[in-house]
Coordinates of C-alpha atoms in Angstrom, one line a residue:
M1 CA -26.8 -222.7 -9.4
E2 CA -23.5 -223.8 -11.0
P3 CA -24.0 -226.7 -13.4
T4 CA -22.3 -229.9 -12.7
E5 CA -22.2 -231.3 -16.2
F6 CA -19.9 -230.0 -18.9
K7 CA -22.0 -228.8 -21.8
R8 CA -20.7 -230.6 -24.9
M9 CA -21.0 -229.5 -28.4
P10 CA -20.8 -232.0 -31.2
W11 CA -18.5 -229.9 -33.4
L12 CA -16.2 -229.2 -30.4
D13 CA -16.1 -232.9 -29.5
G14 CA -15.1 -233.7 -33.0
L15 CA -12.5 -231.1 -33.0
L16 CA -11.0 -232.3 -29.7
D17 CA -11.1 -235.9 -30.9
A18 CA -9.2 -235.0 -34.0
M19 CA -6.3 -233.5 -32.1
D20 CA -3.0 -235.4 -32.0
A21 CA -2.9 -235.0 -28.2
G22 CA -4.8 -236.2 -25.2
I23 CA -7.6 -233.9 -23.9
V24 CA -9.2 -234.5 -20.5
V25 CA -11.7 -232.2 -18.9
L26 CA -12.4 -232.5 -15.1
D27 CA -15.1 -230.7 -13.2
R28 CA -14.4 -229.0 -9.9
H29 CA -14.9 -232.3 -8.1
G30 CA -12.2 -234.0 -10.2
R31 CA -14.7 -236.0 -12.2
V32 CA -14.0 -236.7 -15.9
Q33 CA -16.3 -234.7 -18.2
F34 CA -14.4 -235.3 -21.4
W35 CA -12.0 -238.0 -22.6
N36 CA -11.1 -237.7 -26.2
R37 CA -10.4 -240.4 -28.7
W38 CA -6.6 -240.0 -28.4
M39 CA -6.8 -240.8 -24.7
E40 CA -9.0 -243.8 -25.4
R41 CA -6.4 -245.2 -27.8
A42 CA -3.5 -244.5 -25.5
S43 CA -5.0 -245.6 -22.2
G44 CA -7.3 -248.4 -23.4
T45 CA -10.1 -246.8 -21.5
T46 CA -13.2 -245.6 -23.4
E47 CA -14.9 -242.3 -22.7
P48 CA -18.2 -243.9 -21.5
D49 CA -16.3 -246.1 -19.0
I50 CA -14.6 -243.2 -17.4
H51 CA -17.1 -240.3 -17.9
G52 CA -18.5 -239.0 -14.6
R53 CA -16.0 -240.8 -12.5
E54 CA -13.2 -239.2 -10.4
L55 CA -9.9 -239.4 -12.3
V56 CA -8.0 -241.1 -9.4
E57 CA -11.0 -243.5 -8.8
A58 CA -10.9 -244.6 -12.4
L59 CA -7.0 -244.7 -12.5
P60 CA -5.9 -245.6 -8.9
S61 CA -2.2 -245.5 -9.9
L62 CA -2.5 -241.7 -10.1
R63 CA -3.5 -241.2 -6.5
D64 CA -1.1 -239.0 -4.5
T65 CA 1.2 -238.6 -7.5
R66 CA 2.6 -235.4 -8.7
L67 CA -0.2 -235.3 -11.4
H68 CA -2.9 -235.8 -8.7
N69 CA -1.4 -232.9 -6.6
A70 CA -1.2 -230.7 -9.7
V71 CA -4.9 -231.3 -10.5
R72 CA -5.8 -230.4 -7.0
D73 CA -3.8 -227.3 -7.1
V74 CA -5.6 -226.2 -10.3
L75 CA -9.1 -226.9 -8.9
E76 CA -8.4 -225.3 -5.5
T77 CA -6.1 -222.4 -6.4
G78 CA -6.2 -222.1 -10.2
A79 CA -2.4 -222.5 -10.4
P80 CA -1.4 -224.2 -13.7
S81 CA 1.3 -226.9 -13.9
V82 CA 3.6 -228.4 -16.5
L83 CA 4.7 -231.9 -15.8
S84 CA 7.8 -233.1 -17.8
H85 CA 8.7 -236.7 -18.4
T86 CA 12.2 -236.0 -17.2
L87 CA 11.2 -235.0 -13.7
N88 CA 8.0 -237.1 -13.5
P89 CA 8.7 -240.6 -14.9
V90 CA 5.2 -241.8 -13.9
L91 CA 2.2 -239.9 -15.2
F92 CA -0.7 -241.5 -17.1
P93 CA -0.5 -245.2 -17.8
L94 CA -0.3 -244.8 -21.5
R95 CA 0.9 -247.1 -24.3
C96 CA 2.1 -246.5 -27.9
P97 CA 0.3 -248.3 -30.7
D98 CA 3.2 -250.9 -30.7
G99 CA 2.6 -251.6 -27.0
R100 CA 5.6 -249.6 -25.7
R101 CA 5.2 -247.3 -22.7
M102 CA 4.4 -243.9 -23.9
V103 CA 6.7 -241.1 -22.9
H104 CA 4.6 -237.9 -22.5
N105 CA 4.4 -234.5 -21.0
V106 CA 1.3 -233.1 -19.3
L107 CA -0.1 -229.5 -19.2
I108 CA -2.7 -228.8 -16.5
R109 CA -4.5 -225.5 -16.5
P110 CA -7.9 -224.1 -15.2
F111 CA -10.7 -222.7 -17.4
T112 CA -14.2 -221.4 -16.7
V113 CA -17.4 -221.9 -18.7
A114 CA -20.7 -220.2 -17.6
N115 CA -19.3 -219.4 -14.2
A116 CA -18.3 -223.1 -13.8
S117 CA -14.7 -224.0 -13.0
Y118 CA -13.0 -226.8 -14.9
C119 CA -9.6 -228.4 -15.2
L120 CA -8.1 -229.0 -18.7
I121 CA -5.4 -231.7 -19.0
Q122 CA -3.4 -231.8 -22.2
V123 CA -1.2 -234.8 -22.8
T124 CA 1.5 -234.7 -25.5
D125 CA 3.3 -237.8 -26.8
V126 CA 7.1 -237.2 -26.8
T127 CA 8.1 -240.8 -27.3
A128 CA 9.6 -240.3 -30.7
V129 CA 11.4 -237.2 -29.7
V130 CA 12.8 -238.9 -26.6
N131 CA 13.9 -241.9 -28.6
R132 CA 15.6 -239.8 -31.2
E133 CA 17.4 -237.9 -28.4
R134 CA 18.3 -241.2 -26.8
V135 CA 19.7 -242.5 -30.1
L136 CA 21.7 -239.4 -30.6
R137 CA 22.9 -239.4 -27.1
E138 CA 23.9 -243.1 -27.4
Q139 CA 25.7 -242.4 -30.6
R140 CA 27.5 -239.5 -28.9
D141 CA 28.2 -241.6 -25.9
A142 CA 29.4 -244.4 -28.1
R143 CA 31.9 -242.1 -29.8
Y144 CA 33.0 -240.7 -26.4
R145 CA 33.2 -244.2 -24.9
A146 CA 35.2 -245.5 -27.9
I147 CA 37.7 -242.7 -27.3
V148 CA 38.0 -243.0 -23.6
D149 CA 37.9 -246.8 -23.5
T150 CA 40.9 -247.0 -25.9
A151 CA 42.8 -244.3 -24.0
P152 CA 46.0 -245.6 -22.4
D153 CA 45.4 -243.6 -19.2
A154 CA 42.9 -244.4 -16.5
I155 CA 39.7 -242.2 -16.8
V156 CA 37.1 -242.1 -14.1
T157 CA 33.9 -240.0 -13.6
T158 CA 32.7 -239.3 -10.1
D159 CA 30.1 -237.1 -8.4
T160 CA 31.2 -234.2 -6.3
R161 CA 31.5 -236.6 -3.3
G162 CA 34.1 -238.7 -5.1
V163 CA 31.8 -241.7 -5.7
V164 CA 32.7 -243.4 -9.0
Q165 CA 30.0 -243.2 -11.7
W166 CA 32.0 -244.6 -14.6
A167 CA 35.5 -245.9 -15.3
N168 CA 37.2 -246.9 -18.5
G169 CA 38.9 -250.2 -19.2
A170 CA 42.4 -248.7 -18.6
A171 CA 41.3 -247.7 -15.1
A172 CA 40.2 -251.3 -14.3
L173 CA 43.5 -252.7 -15.8
Q174 CA 45.7 -250.1 -14.1
F175 CA 44.3 -250.6 -10.6
G176 CA 43.5 -254.4 -10.9
F177 CA 39.7 -254.2 -10.3
P178 CA 36.9 -255.6 -12.5
P179 CA 35.2 -252.7 -14.3
N180 CA 31.9 -253.1 -12.5
E181 CA 33.5 -253.3 -9.1
L182 CA 34.7 -249.7 -9.4
I183 CA 31.2 -248.3 -10.0
G184 CA 29.7 -247.0 -6.8
Q185 CA 33.0 -247.1 -4.9
H186 CA 34.8 -244.0 -3.5
V187 CA 38.0 -242.9 -5.2
S188 CA 39.8 -243.5 -2.0
L189 CA 39.6 -247.2 -2.9
F190 CA 42.6 -246.7 -5.3
L191 CA 44.3 -243.8 -3.7
A192 CA 46.8 -244.1 -0.9
E193 CA 45.9 -243.1 2.6
G194 CA 46.3 -239.4 3.4
S195 CA 45.6 -238.3 -0.2
P196 CA 43.9 -234.9 -0.4
D197 CA 40.2 -234.5 -1.0
W198 CA 39.1 -235.4 -4.5
S199 CA 37.1 -232.3 -5.2
G200 CA 39.8 -230.2 -3.6
L201 CA 42.2 -231.2 -6.3
L202 CA 40.3 -228.9 -8.8
E203 CA 42.8 -226.1 -8.2
R204 CA 43.8 -224.2 -11.3
D205 CA 47.1 -222.8 -12.5
P206 CA 47.6 -219.0 -13.1
A207 CA 46.3 -219.4 -16.7
G208 CA 43.0 -220.8 -15.3
R209 CA 43.6 -224.4 -16.4
P210 CA 43.3 -227.4 -14.1
A211 CA 46.7 -228.0 -12.6
P212 CA 47.9 -231.7 -12.7
V213 CA 48.7 -233.1 -9.3
E214 CA 51.0 -236.0 -8.4
L215 CA 49.5 -238.5 -6.0
I216 CA 50.3 -242.0 -4.8
G217 CA 47.8 -244.6 -5.8
R218 CA 47.4 -248.3 -4.8
K219 CA 46.4 -251.3 -6.8
R220 CA 44.0 -253.9 -5.6
D221 CA 46.8 -256.1 -4.3
G222 CA 48.2 -253.1 -2.3
T223 CA 51.1 -252.3 -4.8
R224 CA 52.1 -248.7 -4.8
I225 CA 51.6 -246.7 -8.1
D226 CA 52.7 -243.1 -8.8
L227 CA 49.9 -241.1 -10.5
E228 CA 49.6 -237.7 -12.2
V229 CA 45.9 -236.6 -11.8
S230 CA 44.1 -234.0 -14.0
L231 CA 40.5 -233.2 -13.0
A232 CA 37.7 -231.3 -14.7
R233 CA 34.2 -230.5 -13.4
W234 CA 31.1 -230.5 -15.7
E235 CA 27.4 -230.3 -15.4
S236 CA 24.5 -232.4 -16.7
E237 CA 20.8 -232.1 -16.0
G238 CA 21.5 -230.0 -12.9
R239 CA 24.0 -232.4 -11.5
S240 CA 27.8 -231.8 -11.1
F241 CA 30.4 -234.4 -12.0
I242 CA 34.2 -234.7 -11.9
T243 CA 36.2 -236.5 -14.6
G244 CA 39.8 -237.3 -13.8
V245 CA 42.6 -238.6 -15.9
L246 CA 45.0 -240.7 -13.7
R247 CA 48.2 -241.3 -15.6
D248 CA 50.7 -244.0 -14.3
I249 CA 54.0 -242.1 -13.9
T250 CA 55.7 -244.8 -11.8
E251 CA 58.3 -245.4 -14.5
R252 CA 58.7 -241.7 -15.3
R253 CA 59.2 -240.9 -11.6
R254 CA 61.7 -243.7 -11.3
T255 CA 63.6 -242.4 -14.3
R256 CA 63.4 -238.9 -12.9
E257 CA 64.8 -240.1 -9.6
E258 CA 67.6 -242.0 -11.4
L259 CA 68.4 -238.9 -13.5
K260 CA 68.6 -236.8 -10.3
A261 CA 70.8 -239.5 -8.7
N262 CA 73.0 -239.7 -11.8
A263 CA 73.3 -235.9 -12.0
L264 CA 74.4 -235.9 -8.3
A265 CA 76.8 -238.7 -9.0
M266 CA 78.2 -236.9 -12.0
R267 CA 78.7 -233.7 -10.0
Q268 CA 80.4 -235.7 -7.2
L269 CA 82.5 -237.5 -9.8
A270 CA 83.5 -234.2 -11.4
E271 CA 84.4 -232.8 -8.0
Q272 CA 86.3 -235.9 -7.0
T273 CA 88.1 -235.9 -10.4
K274 CA 89.1 -232.3 -10.0
A275 CA 90.2 -232.9 -6.4
T276 CA 92.2 -235.9 -7.6
L277 CA 93.9 -233.9 -10.5
D278 CA 94.6 -231.1 -8.1
A279 CA 96.3 -233.5 -5.7
L280 CA 98.6 -234.9 -8.4
P281 CA 102.1 -233.3 -8.7
A282 CA 102.0 -233.6 -12.5
H283 CA 101.1 -230.6 -14.6
I284 CA 97.8 -231.4 -16.3
A285 CA 95.8 -229.4 -18.8
V286 CA 92.7 -230.1 -21.0
L287 CA 92.8 -228.8 -24.6
D288 CA 89.9 -228.2 -26.9
H289 CA 89.9 -229.5 -30.5
G290 CA 91.8 -226.3 -31.5
G291 CA 94.6 -226.7 -29.0
H292 CA 93.4 -224.0 -26.6
I293 CA 93.6 -224.6 -22.8
I294 CA 90.2 -225.0 -21.3
S295 CA 91.1 -226.3 -17.9
V296 CA 94.3 -226.9 -15.8
N297 CA 94.9 -228.5 -12.4
K298 CA 96.4 -226.8 -9.4
A299 CA 100.0 -227.8 -10.2
W300 CA 99.8 -226.3 -13.7
A301 CA 98.1 -223.1 -12.4
G302 CA 100.7 -222.6 -9.7
S303 CA 103.7 -223.5 -11.8
G304 CA 104.6 -220.1 -13.3
P305 CA 106.8 -219.4 -16.4
Q306 CA 109.9 -220.9 -14.7
A307 CA 108.7 -224.4 -14.2
G308 CA 110.8 -225.8 -17.0
F309 CA 108.3 -228.0 -18.9
L310 CA 107.2 -227.3 -22.5
G311 CA 104.6 -224.5 -22.5
D312 CA 105.1 -223.5 -18.8
G313 CA 103.4 -220.3 -17.8
S314 CA 100.4 -220.8 -20.2
A315 CA 96.9 -220.3 -18.7
I316 CA 93.3 -221.1 -19.5
G317 CA 92.3 -219.6 -22.9
D318 CA 95.9 -219.6 -24.3
D319 CA 96.8 -221.5 -27.4
Y320 CA 99.0 -224.2 -26.0
L321 CA 100.7 -225.0 -29.3
E322 CA 101.9 -221.4 -29.6
A323 CA 103.0 -221.4 -25.9
C324 CA 104.9 -224.6 -26.5
A325 CA 106.7 -223.1 -29.6
A326 CA 107.7 -220.1 -27.5
T327 CA 109.1 -222.1 -24.6
R328 CA 112.7 -221.3 -23.4
S329 CA 113.7 -224.9 -22.5
G330 CA 113.5 -228.2 -24.3
A331 CA 113.0 -226.3 -27.6
E332 CA 114.6 -229.1 -29.6
H333 CA 111.7 -231.4 -28.5
A334 CA 108.9 -228.7 -28.9
D335 CA 108.5 -229.4 -32.6
A336 CA 108.0 -233.1 -32.1
L337 CA 105.4 -232.4 -29.3
I338 CA 103.6 -229.8 -31.4
E339 CA 103.4 -232.2 -34.4
G340 CA 102.2 -235.0 -32.2
L341 CA 99.5 -232.9 -30.6
R342 CA 98.3 -231.7 -34.0
G343 CA 97.9 -235.2 -35.2
L344 CA 96.2 -236.2 -31.9
L345 CA 93.7 -233.4 -32.2
R346 CA 92.9 -234.6 -35.7
G347 CA 92.1 -238.1 -34.4
G348 CA 95.6 -239.5 -34.4
A349 CA 97.5 -241.6 -31.9
P350 CA 98.4 -240.6 -28.3
V351 CA 101.7 -238.8 -27.7
S352 CA 104.5 -239.8 -25.4
I353 CA 107.8 -237.8 -25.3
E354 CA 110.5 -237.6 -22.8
Y355 CA 112.7 -234.5 -22.8
P356 CA 115.1 -232.4 -20.6
G357 CA 114.1 -229.1 -19.2
L358 CA 115.7 -226.3 -17.3
S359 CA 113.9 -224.8 -14.2
D360 CA 115.0 -222.3 -11.6
A361 CA 116.0 -225.4 -9.5
G362 CA 118.3 -226.6 -12.2
P363 CA 118.2 -229.3 -15.0
R364 CA 115.1 -231.5 -14.9
W365 CA 113.6 -234.3 -16.9
Y366 CA 110.0 -234.4 -18.0
R367 CA 107.7 -237.0 -19.6
C368 CA 104.9 -235.6 -21.7
L369 CA 101.8 -237.8 -22.2
A370 CA 98.7 -236.7 -24.3
A371 CA 95.6 -238.7 -24.9
P372 CA 92.4 -237.9 -26.8
M373 CA 89.3 -236.9 -24.9
A374 CA 86.5 -237.6 -27.5
A375 CA 83.9 -238.1 -24.8
G376 CA 84.2 -234.5 -23.4
P377 CA 81.9 -231.7 -24.4
F378 CA 84.7 -229.9 -26.3
G379 CA 86.6 -232.8 -27.8
G380 CA 90.3 -232.2 -27.6
A381 CA 92.9 -233.9 -25.5
V382 CA 94.3 -234.3 -22.0
L383 CA 97.9 -233.2 -21.6
M384 CA 100.2 -234.2 -18.8
H385 CA 103.8 -233.2 -18.0
I386 CA 105.4 -235.4 -15.3
D387 CA 108.7 -234.5 -13.6
V388 CA 110.7 -237.7 -13.9
T389 CA 114.1 -236.3 -12.7
E390 CA 114.1 -238.5 -9.6
I391 CA 113.0 -241.5 -11.6
K392 CA 115.8 -241.0 -14.1
S393 CA 118.3 -240.9 -11.2
M394 CA 116.8 -244.0 -9.7
E395 CA 117.0 -245.7 -13.1
A396 CA 120.7 -244.9 -13.4
A397 CA 121.4 -246.2 -9.9
L398 CA 119.4 -249.4 -10.5
R399 CA 121.2 -249.8 -13.9
K400 CA 124.5 -249.6 -12.1
L401 CA 123.3 -252.0 -9.4
V402 CA 122.0 -254.5 -11.9
G403 CA 125.4 -254.4 -13.7
Q404 CA 127.1 -255.1 -10.4
K405 CA 124.7 -257.9 -9.6
S406 CA 125.2 -259.4 -13.1
T407 CA 129.0 -259.3 -12.7
L408 CA 128.7 -260.9 -9.3
L409 CA 126.4 -263.7 -10.5
R410 CA 128.6 -264.4 -13.5
E411 CA 131.6 -264.5 -11.2
V412 CA 129.8 -266.9 -8.8
N413 CA 128.9 -269.3 -11.7
H414 CA 132.5 -269.0 -13.0
R415 CA 133.9 -269.9 -9.6
V416 CA 131.4 -272.7 -9.1
K417 CA 132.4 -274.1 -12.5
N418 CA 136.1 -273.8 -11.6
S419 CA 135.6 -275.4 -8.2
L420 CA 133.7 -278.4 -9.8
Q421 CA 136.4 -278.7 -12.5
L422 CA 139.0 -278.7 -9.7
V423 CA 137.0 -281.5 -7.9
S424 CA 136.8 -283.4 -11.2
S425 CA 140.6 -283.0 -11.7
L426 CA 141.2 -284.3 -8.2
L427 CA 139.0 -287.3 -8.9
T428 CA 140.9 -288.0 -12.1
L429 CA 144.2 -287.9 -10.3
Q430 CA 142.8 -290.1 -7.6
T431 CA 141.5 -292.5 -10.2
M432 CA 144.9 -292.9 -11.7
S433 CA 146.3 -294.0 -8.4
L434 CA 143.7 -296.7 -7.8
P435 CA 144.9 -300.3 -8.4
G436 CA 141.6 -301.9 -9.1
A437 CA 139.5 -301.4 -12.3
A438 CA 136.2 -301.5 -10.4
E439 CA 137.3 -298.6 -8.1
R440 CA 138.4 -296.6 -11.1
V441 CA 135.0 -297.0 -12.7
H442 CA 133.2 -295.6 -9.7
F443 CA 135.5 -292.6 -9.6
Q444 CA 135.0 -292.0 -13.3
D445 CA 131.3 -292.1 -12.9
A446 CA 131.5 -289.6 -10.1
R447 CA 133.7 -287.3 -12.1
S448 CA 131.3 -287.6 -15.1
R449 CA 128.4 -286.4 -12.8
I450 CA 130.4 -283.5 -11.5
D451 CA 131.3 -282.5 -15.0
A452 CA 127.6 -282.5 -16.0
I453 CA 126.8 -280.1 -13.1
A454 CA 129.9 -278.0 -13.9
R455 CA 128.8 -277.7 -17.5
V456 CA 125.5 -276.1 -16.4
H457 CA 127.4 -273.4 -14.4
S458 CA 129.7 -272.9 -17.4
R459 CA 126.8 -272.1 -19.7
L460 CA 125.3 -269.8 -17.0
Y461 CA 128.6 -268.0 -16.9
Q462 CA 128.8 -267.6 -20.7
T463 CA 125.3 -266.1 -21.0
E464 CA 123.4 -263.0 -19.7
Q465 CA 120.7 -265.2 -18.2
F466 CA 121.4 -266.4 -14.7
Q467 CA 118.1 -268.2 -14.0
T468 CA 117.7 -270.4 -17.2
I469 CA 119.9 -272.2 -19.7
E470 CA 119.1 -273.3 -23.3
F471 CA 118.9 -277.0 -22.7
G472 CA 119.1 -278.2 -26.3
S473 CA 122.6 -276.7 -26.7
Y474 CA 123.5 -278.1 -23.3
L475 CA 122.6 -281.6 -24.5
N476 CA 124.6 -281.3 -27.7
E477 CA 127.7 -280.2 -25.6
L478 CA 127.1 -283.0 -23.0
C479 CA 126.8 -285.7 -25.7
T480 CA 129.9 -284.4 -27.5
D481 CA 132.0 -284.6 -24.3
L482 CA 130.6 -288.1 -23.4
S483 CA 131.3 -289.4 -26.9
R484 CA 134.9 -288.0 -26.8
A485 CA 135.4 -289.4 -23.3
S486 CA 134.2 -292.8 -24.4
G487 CA 136.6 -293.3 -27.2
G488 CA 134.8 -291.5 -30.1
D489 CA 133.4 -293.4 -33.0
T490 CA 135.2 -296.6 -32.2
L491 CA 132.7 -297.4 -29.4
G492 CA 129.6 -296.0 -31.1
S493 CA 127.8 -292.8 -31.9
I494 CA 125.5 -290.4 -30.1
E495 CA 122.9 -288.5 -32.1
V496 CA 121.1 -285.5 -30.6
R497 CA 117.7 -284.2 -31.8
A498 CA 116.9 -281.4 -29.5
E499 CA 114.6 -278.3 -29.7
R500 CA 115.6 -275.0 -28.2
V501 CA 114.2 -275.0 -24.7
D502 CA 115.0 -272.6 -21.9
L503 CA 115.0 -274.4 -18.5
P504 CA 115.4 -273.0 -15.0
I505 CA 118.6 -274.1 -13.4
D506 CA 116.6 -276.1 -10.7
Q507 CA 115.4 -278.3 -13.5
A508 CA 118.3 -278.1 -15.9
A509 CA 120.9 -279.5 -13.5
P510 CA 118.9 -282.6 -12.4
L511 CA 117.7 -283.3 -16.0
G512 CA 121.4 -283.0 -17.2
L513 CA 122.5 -285.5 -14.6
I514 CA 119.6 -287.9 -15.7
A515 CA 120.7 -287.6 -19.3
N516 CA 124.4 -288.2 -18.3
E517 CA 123.4 -291.4 -16.4
L518 CA 121.3 -292.7 -19.2
I519 CA 123.9 -292.0 -22.0
T520 CA 126.7 -293.3 -19.8
N521 CA 124.8 -296.6 -19.0
A522 CA 124.0 -297.0 -22.7
I523 CA 127.7 -296.8 -23.6
K524 CA 128.8 -298.9 -20.6
H525 CA 126.4 -301.7 -21.2
R526 CA 126.6 -301.7 -25.0
G527 CA 127.7 -305.4 -25.2
S528 CA 129.9 -306.5 -28.0
T529 CA 128.6 -304.1 -30.6
P530 CA 129.2 -300.3 -30.8
A531 CA 126.8 -298.2 -28.8
N532 CA 124.4 -296.2 -31.1
V533 CA 122.5 -293.8 -28.8
L534 CA 119.7 -291.4 -29.9
V535 CA 119.0 -288.5 -27.6
S536 CA 115.8 -286.4 -28.4
L537 CA 114.3 -283.4 -26.6
D538 CA 110.7 -282.5 -27.7
R539 CA 108.3 -279.9 -26.4
A540 CA 104.5 -279.9 -26.9
G541 CA 102.9 -277.0 -25.2
D542 CA 104.0 -277.0 -21.6
L543 CA 105.1 -280.7 -21.7
L544 CA 108.8 -281.5 -22.2
A545 CA 110.0 -285.0 -23.0
L546 CA 113.7 -286.2 -22.9
T547 CA 114.1 -289.6 -24.6
V548 CA 117.4 -291.7 -24.6
T549 CA 117.3 -294.8 -26.9
D550 CA 120.2 -297.3 -27.5
Q551 CA 120.7 -300.4 -29.6
G552 CA 122.3 -302.5 -26.8
P553 CA 121.2 -305.8 -25.4
G554 CA 118.3 -304.3 -23.5
L555 CA 117.1 -304.8 -19.9
P556 CA 116.0 -308.0 -18.2
A557 CA 112.3 -308.9 -18.6
A558 CA 111.5 -308.4 -14.9
F559 CA 113.5 -305.1 -14.6
D560 CA 112.1 -302.6 -12.1
M561 CA 113.8 -299.3 -11.6
R562 CA 112.4 -298.7 -8.2
R563 CA 114.0 -302.0 -6.9
S564 CA 117.2 -301.8 -8.8
R565 CA 120.4 -301.8 -6.7
S566 CA 122.3 -299.8 -9.3
L567 CA 123.4 -296.4 -8.1
G568 CA 122.7 -294.9 -11.5
M569 CA 119.1 -296.2 -11.5
R570 CA 118.5 -295.0 -7.9
L571 CA 120.0 -291.6 -8.9
I572 CA 117.6 -291.4 -11.9
T573 CA 114.6 -292.3 -9.8
S574 CA 115.5 -289.7 -7.1
L575 CA 116.2 -286.9 -9.6
T576 CA 113.0 -287.4 -11.6
G577 CA 111.1 -287.2 -8.3
Q578 CA 113.0 -284.0 -7.5
V579 CA 111.8 -282.2 -10.7
G580 CA 108.3 -283.7 -10.7
A581 CA 109.0 -285.9 -13.8
T582 CA 107.9 -289.4 -14.8
V583 CA 110.1 -292.2 -16.2
T584 CA 108.7 -294.6 -18.8
L585 CA 110.4 -297.5 -20.5
M586 CA 109.3 -297.2 -24.1
P587 CA 108.7 -300.4 -26.1
V588 CA 111.4 -300.9 -28.8
E589 CA 112.5 -303.8 -31.0
R590 CA 116.0 -303.7 -29.9
G591 CA 117.9 -302.1 -27.0
T592 CA 116.3 -299.8 -24.4
S593 CA 114.4 -296.5 -24.5
F594 CA 113.9 -294.3 -21.5
R595 CA 111.4 -291.4 -21.7
I596 CA 111.5 -288.6 -19.0
A597 CA 108.4 -286.4 -19.1
L598 CA 107.9 -283.2 -17.1
T599 CA 105.8 -280.1 -17.1
M600 CA 107.5 -276.8 -18.1
P601 CA 107.2 -274.1 -15.4
E602 CA 106.5 -270.5 -16.0
T603 CA 109.9 -268.9 -16.2
R604 CA 110.6 -265.3 -15.5
G605 CA 113.9 -263.6 -14.8
P606 CA 114.6 -261.5 -11.8
I607 CA 113.1 -258.0 -11.6
L608 CA 116.5 -256.4 -11.8
E609 CA 117.3 -258.3 -15.0
D610 CA 114.0 -257.3 -16.6
S611 CA 114.5 -253.7 -15.7
A612 CA 118.0 -253.7 -17.0
A613 CA 116.9 -255.2 -20.3
E614 CA 114.3 -252.4 -20.7
W615 CA 116.7 -249.6 -19.9
N616 CA 119.4 -251.1 -22.1
G617 CA 116.8 -251.4 -24.9

C-alpha cells in the first residue's frame, strides 16, 4: 500500500532548509508534507501549522488560481509548470524581510519516492532582479522621456487600434488638450474627419523607410492644423505599438502655397510684360552686362536692317555695341550712344539721345532711352529706340501755332492799351471844355483810372507773359506817373518799396485801380502840407499785402468805408471784394494807412506757352 506520509530525513531537511529558495512538497492529495524555513520566513506560516493540510485550505487565496491549476496538473498528469511573475502577478502571498511584497517565480514538477507520487514546488525570489530591471527601465524611460518631452513636434504612442497610450507635452500643447486627457482616446480625436486608418499609414517608401504622410488635424477648439505624420511600429512584451511624430506644417504649407501663387503670378507677369512690350511700336532690347542682346520685343525682331535706328538688324546674341558702331545711319550719334551705354553698364547714369536716321521710308527721327536693369538675372540694361518723327512734326506745328498765338495776344494787348489811351485822351479833351472845376475833377479821376488799366495792358504787351505781370515794377511806374501828373515834388513825394511779385491779370488790374485810388486820395486830400506817400508791397509765403500810408490830416474818427458816399471808397470796397482781399485801416500817429491783404493764387501759364518755352530752350 502506498504510504501517505513523506519520509523525512534529518540531513535532507537541513539541506532544504538551508537553501535560498522556498521548497514545498505536496502529496498526491495536495497536502503539505514539507515547508522549509525559507517559506516560513516569507509566508509567515510555520511548518507545523501547515503540515498535513491541503495547500489551498491553508492558503485560501490560491484556490482556483493558475498555481492551483498547475499543482493539479502535476498531481493528475505529471506535467510540470513554470509560473513567471510577469504573466502571473498573484502567486504565493509572500513578503520580503522589509515587509514589501515579494516578486517570485514558481517551478512545479512531479517526483516519485518508493512508488509514491509527490509534487515539488520551488519558489525563487526575483524581487531584487525585478527592482534592478525596473530602475534600469525607469532610467532608460527617463532619458527617452526627456528627449521626447522636449521635442518640438507632437509625439504619440498608440496600440494597433489607434488608442493613445502616451503623448508628450508638445502633443498636448499642439492640439490644446491636457496631457492626461489624451491617454485612452482614439487618435481620431485630433485628426479631421475622413482621415485614413491610423495603422494603414504605415506604408513604406521604395527604400523601405516609413513614408511621411500629410494629413489635416484639428485642435480642441476645432481649429484646422496641417500635419506631416511619420509612423513606426515596435514590439514590447508581445504587444505591438505605433509611435507617430505629428509635425505642424501649417506655416510651411501656407508658405508653399504662397510660393506657388507667387510663381504663378510671376509667370503671368512675365507673360503680360512680354505681351505689353510686343504690343509697343518702340524697338526694345535687353542687354546683359557685356552689351550682348539677350531679348528683343516683336518690333525689334521684325524691324530688319533697314529700319533706320542705331543698331538696326541686330538680333539676340549679337554684341549691340559693335552693331551700333557699324550702323549706316546716324553714325555721328553712334559714338555718343556707345560711350553712354558703356558707362551705364558699368553702373553709370541712364542714357537719353535724340538723333536723325534714314530708313527705306525716308528720313526719320529717333529717341534712344537706356536704363539699368540691376534686378534682372543677367544685370545689364533695357534699351529702347522710339520713332519720334511725327512728334517732331507736331512740335514744329505747335511751335508755329504758339508763335502765332503770342503775336495775336501781344497785338490784342497793344490794341486794348491804345484804345484805353484813346479814351483817356478823349476824356482829357472833354475835361478842357468843361467850365466847372468840380466836373473837371471827376473827368480827371476817370481818366486816371483808365490810365491805370491801360498801364496793365501796356506791360502785358511789352513782355512774353500774357497771364501775369510783375506788380512791383507796375507800382513803380504807376507812382511815377501819378507824381508827375500831380505836379512833381512841389505837391509831395511818393516812395515805393515793392518786392518782385508776379500777379495774374485778374488780380493785377483791380489791385492797380485800388492803389491808384488810395494814392490819388492821399494827394487830393493832403491838406495844406505836401503829400508824402509811402507805398509798400510785401509778400510772406502765399500772403500779399499792399500798404498805402500818407502824412495828411487823416480820416474822421467815425469813418466807415462801407458807409462812405465817396465814389473812390465805394470803388475800393468793390474791387477788394472782387479779388478776395481785406481792407484794414492801420493805426498811425499821423495821416492814414490802408492795408490791402490777399492770398496769392497758384499761377501757371497756358499749355502752349509752357510748351513753347521748353522747345525754345
